[in-house]
mmCIF file of C-alpha atoms in Angstrom:
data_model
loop_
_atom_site.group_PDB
_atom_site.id
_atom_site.type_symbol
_atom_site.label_atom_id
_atom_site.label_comp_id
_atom_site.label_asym_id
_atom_site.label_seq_id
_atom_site.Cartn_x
_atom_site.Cartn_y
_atom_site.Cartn_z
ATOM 1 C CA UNK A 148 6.881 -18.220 19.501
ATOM 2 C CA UNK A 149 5.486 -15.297 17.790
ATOM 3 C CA UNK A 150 2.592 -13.416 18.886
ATOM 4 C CA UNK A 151 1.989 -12.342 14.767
ATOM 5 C CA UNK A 152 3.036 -15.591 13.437
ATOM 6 C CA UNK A 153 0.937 -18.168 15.650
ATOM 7 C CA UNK A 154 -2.436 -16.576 14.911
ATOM 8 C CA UNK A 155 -3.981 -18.659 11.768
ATOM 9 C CA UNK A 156 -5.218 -16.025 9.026
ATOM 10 C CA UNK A 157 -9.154 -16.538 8.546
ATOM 11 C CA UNK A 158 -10.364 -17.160 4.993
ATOM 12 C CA UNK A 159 -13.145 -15.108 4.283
ATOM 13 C CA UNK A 160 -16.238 -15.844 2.622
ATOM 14 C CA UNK A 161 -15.775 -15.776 -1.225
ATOM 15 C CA UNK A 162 -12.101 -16.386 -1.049
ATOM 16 C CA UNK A 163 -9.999 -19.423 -2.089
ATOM 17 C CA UNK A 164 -6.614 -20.427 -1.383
ATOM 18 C CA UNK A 165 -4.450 -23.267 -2.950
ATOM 19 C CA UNK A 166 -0.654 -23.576 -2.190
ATOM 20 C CA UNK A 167 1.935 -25.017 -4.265
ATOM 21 C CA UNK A 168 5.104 -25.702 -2.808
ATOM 22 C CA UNK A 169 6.397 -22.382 -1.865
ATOM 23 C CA UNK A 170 4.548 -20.400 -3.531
ATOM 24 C CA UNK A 171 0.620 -18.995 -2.506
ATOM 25 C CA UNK A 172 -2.396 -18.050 -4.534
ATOM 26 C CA UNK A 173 -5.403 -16.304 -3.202
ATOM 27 C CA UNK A 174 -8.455 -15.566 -5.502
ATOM 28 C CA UNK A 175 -11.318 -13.563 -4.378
ATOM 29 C CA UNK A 176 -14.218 -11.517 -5.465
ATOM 30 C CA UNK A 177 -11.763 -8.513 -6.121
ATOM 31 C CA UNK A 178 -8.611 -10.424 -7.943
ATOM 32 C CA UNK A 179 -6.234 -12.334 -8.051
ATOM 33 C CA UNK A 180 -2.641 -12.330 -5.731
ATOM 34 C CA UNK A 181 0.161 -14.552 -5.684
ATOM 35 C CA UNK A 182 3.217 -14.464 -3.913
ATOM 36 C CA UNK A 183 6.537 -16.869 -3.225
ATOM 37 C CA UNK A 184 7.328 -17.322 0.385
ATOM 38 C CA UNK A 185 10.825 -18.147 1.896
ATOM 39 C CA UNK A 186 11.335 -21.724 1.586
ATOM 40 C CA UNK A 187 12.212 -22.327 5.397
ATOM 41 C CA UNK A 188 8.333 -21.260 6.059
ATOM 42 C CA UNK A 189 5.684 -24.063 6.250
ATOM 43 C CA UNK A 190 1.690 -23.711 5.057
ATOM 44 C CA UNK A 191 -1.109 -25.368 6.465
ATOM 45 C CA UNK A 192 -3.872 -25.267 4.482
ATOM 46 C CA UNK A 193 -7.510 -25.490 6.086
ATOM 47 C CA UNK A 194 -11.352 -25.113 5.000
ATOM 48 C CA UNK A 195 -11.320 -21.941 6.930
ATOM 49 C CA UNK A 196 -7.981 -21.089 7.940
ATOM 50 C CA UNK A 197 -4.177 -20.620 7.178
ATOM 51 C CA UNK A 198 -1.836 -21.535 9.388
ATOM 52 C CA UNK A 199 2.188 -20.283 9.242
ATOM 53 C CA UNK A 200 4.805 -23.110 10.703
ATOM 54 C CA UNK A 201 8.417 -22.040 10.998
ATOM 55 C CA UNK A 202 10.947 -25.228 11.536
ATOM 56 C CA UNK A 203 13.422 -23.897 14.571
ATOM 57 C CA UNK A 204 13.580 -20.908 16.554
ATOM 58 C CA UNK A 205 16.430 -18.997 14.679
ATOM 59 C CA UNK A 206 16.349 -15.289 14.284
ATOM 60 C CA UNK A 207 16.011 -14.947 10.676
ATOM 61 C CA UNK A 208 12.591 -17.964 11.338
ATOM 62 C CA UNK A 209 10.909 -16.219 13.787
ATOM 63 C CA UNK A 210 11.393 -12.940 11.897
ATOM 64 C CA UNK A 211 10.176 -14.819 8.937
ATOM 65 C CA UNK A 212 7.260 -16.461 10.437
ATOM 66 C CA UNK A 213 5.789 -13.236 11.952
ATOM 67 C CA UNK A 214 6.385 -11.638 8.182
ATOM 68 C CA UNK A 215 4.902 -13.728 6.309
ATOM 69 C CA UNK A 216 1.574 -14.571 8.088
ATOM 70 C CA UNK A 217 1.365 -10.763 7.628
ATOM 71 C CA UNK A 218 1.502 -10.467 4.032
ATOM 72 C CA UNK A 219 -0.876 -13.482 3.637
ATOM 73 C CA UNK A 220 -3.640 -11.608 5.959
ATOM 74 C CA UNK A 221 -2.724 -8.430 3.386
ATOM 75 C CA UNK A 222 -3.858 -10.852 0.413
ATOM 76 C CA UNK A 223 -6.753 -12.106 2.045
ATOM 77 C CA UNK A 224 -8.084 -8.747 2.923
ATOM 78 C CA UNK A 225 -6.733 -7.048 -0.864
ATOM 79 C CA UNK A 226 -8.851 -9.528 -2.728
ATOM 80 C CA UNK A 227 -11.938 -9.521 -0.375
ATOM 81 C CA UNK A 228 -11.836 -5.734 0.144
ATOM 82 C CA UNK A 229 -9.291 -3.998 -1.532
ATOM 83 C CA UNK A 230 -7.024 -1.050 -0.329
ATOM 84 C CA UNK A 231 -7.091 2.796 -1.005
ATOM 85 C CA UNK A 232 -5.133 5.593 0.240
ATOM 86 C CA UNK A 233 -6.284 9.482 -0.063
ATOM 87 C CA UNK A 234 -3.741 12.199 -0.407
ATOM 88 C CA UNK A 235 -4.424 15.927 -0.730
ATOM 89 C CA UNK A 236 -2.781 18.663 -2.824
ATOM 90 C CA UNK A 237 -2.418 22.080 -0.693
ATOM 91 C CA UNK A 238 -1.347 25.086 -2.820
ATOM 92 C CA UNK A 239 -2.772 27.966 -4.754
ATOM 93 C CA UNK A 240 -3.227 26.775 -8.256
ATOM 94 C CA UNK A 241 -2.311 23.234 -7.326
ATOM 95 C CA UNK A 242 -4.718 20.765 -9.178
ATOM 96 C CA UNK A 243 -4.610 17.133 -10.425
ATOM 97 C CA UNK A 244 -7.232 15.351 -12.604
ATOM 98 C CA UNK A 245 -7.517 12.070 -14.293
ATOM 99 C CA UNK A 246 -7.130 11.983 -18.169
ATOM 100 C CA UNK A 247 -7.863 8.492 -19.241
ATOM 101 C CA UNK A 248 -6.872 5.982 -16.530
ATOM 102 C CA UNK A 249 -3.300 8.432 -16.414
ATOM 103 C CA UNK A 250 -3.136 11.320 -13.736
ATOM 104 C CA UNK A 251 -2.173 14.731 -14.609
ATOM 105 C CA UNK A 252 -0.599 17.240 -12.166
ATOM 106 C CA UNK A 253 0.042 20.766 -12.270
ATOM 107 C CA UNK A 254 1.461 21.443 -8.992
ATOM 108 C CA UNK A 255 3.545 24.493 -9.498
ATOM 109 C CA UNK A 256 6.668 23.373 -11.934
ATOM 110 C CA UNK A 257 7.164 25.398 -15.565
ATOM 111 C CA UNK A 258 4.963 22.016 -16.935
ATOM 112 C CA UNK A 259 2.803 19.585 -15.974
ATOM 113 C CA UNK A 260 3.161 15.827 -14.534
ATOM 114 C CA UNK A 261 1.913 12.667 -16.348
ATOM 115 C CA UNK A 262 1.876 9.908 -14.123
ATOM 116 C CA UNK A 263 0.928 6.587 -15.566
ATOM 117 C CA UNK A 264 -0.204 4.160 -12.569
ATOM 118 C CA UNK A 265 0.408 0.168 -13.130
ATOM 119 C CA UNK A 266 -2.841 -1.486 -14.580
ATOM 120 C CA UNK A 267 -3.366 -3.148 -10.998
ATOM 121 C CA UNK A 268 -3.758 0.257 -9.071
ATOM 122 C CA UNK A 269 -7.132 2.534 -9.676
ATOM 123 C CA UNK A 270 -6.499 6.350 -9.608
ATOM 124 C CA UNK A 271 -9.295 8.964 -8.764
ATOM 125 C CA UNK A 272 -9.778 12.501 -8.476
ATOM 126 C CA UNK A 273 -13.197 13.521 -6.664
ATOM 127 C CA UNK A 274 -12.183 16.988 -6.348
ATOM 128 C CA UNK A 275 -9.062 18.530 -7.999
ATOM 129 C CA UNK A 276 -6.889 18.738 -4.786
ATOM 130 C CA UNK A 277 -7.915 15.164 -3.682
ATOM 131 C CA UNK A 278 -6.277 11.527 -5.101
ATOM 132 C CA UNK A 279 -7.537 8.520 -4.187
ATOM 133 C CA UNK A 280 -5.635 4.822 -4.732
ATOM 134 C CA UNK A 281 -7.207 2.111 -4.882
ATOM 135 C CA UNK A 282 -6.051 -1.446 -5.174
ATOM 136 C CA UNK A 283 -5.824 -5.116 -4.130
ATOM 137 C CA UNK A 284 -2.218 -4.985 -3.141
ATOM 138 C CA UNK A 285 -1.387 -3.197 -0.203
ATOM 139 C CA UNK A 286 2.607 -2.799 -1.291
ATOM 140 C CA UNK A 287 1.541 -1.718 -4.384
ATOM 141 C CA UNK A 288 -1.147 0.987 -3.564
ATOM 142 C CA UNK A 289 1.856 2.449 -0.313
ATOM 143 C CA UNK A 290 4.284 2.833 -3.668
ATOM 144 C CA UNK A 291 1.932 4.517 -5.928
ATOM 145 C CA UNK A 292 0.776 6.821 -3.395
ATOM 146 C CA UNK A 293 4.232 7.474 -2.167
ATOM 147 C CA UNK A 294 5.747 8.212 -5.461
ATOM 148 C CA UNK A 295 2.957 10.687 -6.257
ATOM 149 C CA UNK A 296 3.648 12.874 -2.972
ATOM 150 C CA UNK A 297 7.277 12.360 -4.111
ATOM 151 C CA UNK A 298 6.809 15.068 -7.255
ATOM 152 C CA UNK A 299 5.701 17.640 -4.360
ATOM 153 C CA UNK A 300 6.423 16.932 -1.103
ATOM 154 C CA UNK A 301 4.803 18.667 1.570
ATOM 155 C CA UNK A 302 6.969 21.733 3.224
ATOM 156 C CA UNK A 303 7.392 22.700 6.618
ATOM 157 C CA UNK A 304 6.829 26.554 6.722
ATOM 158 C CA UNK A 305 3.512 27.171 4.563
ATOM 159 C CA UNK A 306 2.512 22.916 3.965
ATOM 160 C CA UNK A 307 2.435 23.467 0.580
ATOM 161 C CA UNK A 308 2.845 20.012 -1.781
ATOM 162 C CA UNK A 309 0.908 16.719 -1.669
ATOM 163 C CA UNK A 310 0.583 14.622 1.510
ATOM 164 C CA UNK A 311 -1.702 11.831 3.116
ATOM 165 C CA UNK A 312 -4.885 12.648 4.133
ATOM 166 C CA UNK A 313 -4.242 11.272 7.754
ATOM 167 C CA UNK A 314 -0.485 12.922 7.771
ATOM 168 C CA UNK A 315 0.223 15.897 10.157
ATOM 169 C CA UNK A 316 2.721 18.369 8.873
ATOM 170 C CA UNK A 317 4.553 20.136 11.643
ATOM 171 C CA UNK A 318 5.136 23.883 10.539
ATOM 172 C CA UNK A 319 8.171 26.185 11.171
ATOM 173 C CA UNK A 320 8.398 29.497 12.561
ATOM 174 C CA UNK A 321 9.652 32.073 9.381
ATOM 175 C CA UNK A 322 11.980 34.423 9.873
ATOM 176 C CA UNK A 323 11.034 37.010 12.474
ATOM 177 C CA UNK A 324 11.584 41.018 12.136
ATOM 178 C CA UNK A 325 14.702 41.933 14.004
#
């Protein structure tokens, strides 16, 4: 059986689930999520916990079962916590600041960058080379944050663009004088 899948996910305080057929709402002090399993997975409902039950010990099940338990523990902590993600901007003359609840980048093109986030997702700028994410879905908050460090991406010989604040860039040797 699967280590992921077997666990139950704990329902923390504040937080209510209900489940409808295949599909699974979880409301907390943060939000509202809801997502539609695959039918072949089974939901047990406690006071205090979820349980995931897969029907037979097929590939695509136990791949399924360990999946999905996953992204219900992602709800649960999304709408009882929330998510965030810092990148940082390295360059001379780089900057980004918020205008609005839209982000604006200057990082180095002939104009600037208007990025307009989805109305879920919470963009800040405490200084102008740092961007912080914030939201109650985790899927949502890894695409935001990876499509902003797709306008610049990071590169290997000086680290100039915009990466994660926990990613290491590994530098190149230039050219050397002959």
């Amino acid at each position: 059986m699967s280590r992921v899948g077997k666990k139950p996910v704990a329902i923390p305080k504040g937080v209510s689930v209900t489940s409808s057929g295949n599909v699974i709402k979880i409301k907390g002090p943060k939000g509202e999520l809801e997502r539609s399993i695959h039918p072949n997975m089974k939901l047990q409902v406690a006071e205090t916990e979820v349980s995931v039950m897969r029907p037979d010990d097929t590939k695509s099940n136990k791949s399924l079962h360990g999946l999905t338990r996953s992204l219900i523990q992602n709800m649960m902590t999304g709408v009882s916590e929330s998510y965030r993600k810092t990148l940082e901007i390295v360059g001379v003359g780089y900057k980004a600041e918020v205008k609005g609840k839209n982000l604006l980048l200057t990082i180095g093109y002939s104009h600037p960058i208007y990025f307009v986030p989805p109305d879920e997702i919470i963009i800040e700028t405490p200084s102008p080379t740092q961007i912080i994410i914030s939201g109650i879905d985790k899927e949502l908050v890894g695409l935001v944050a990876a499509k902003i460090r797709s306008f610049r991406k990071p590169e290997p010989y000086k680290g100039k663009g915009i990466k994660y604040s926990d990613e290491h860039i590994i530098r190149k040797a230039g050219k050397t004088a002959g």
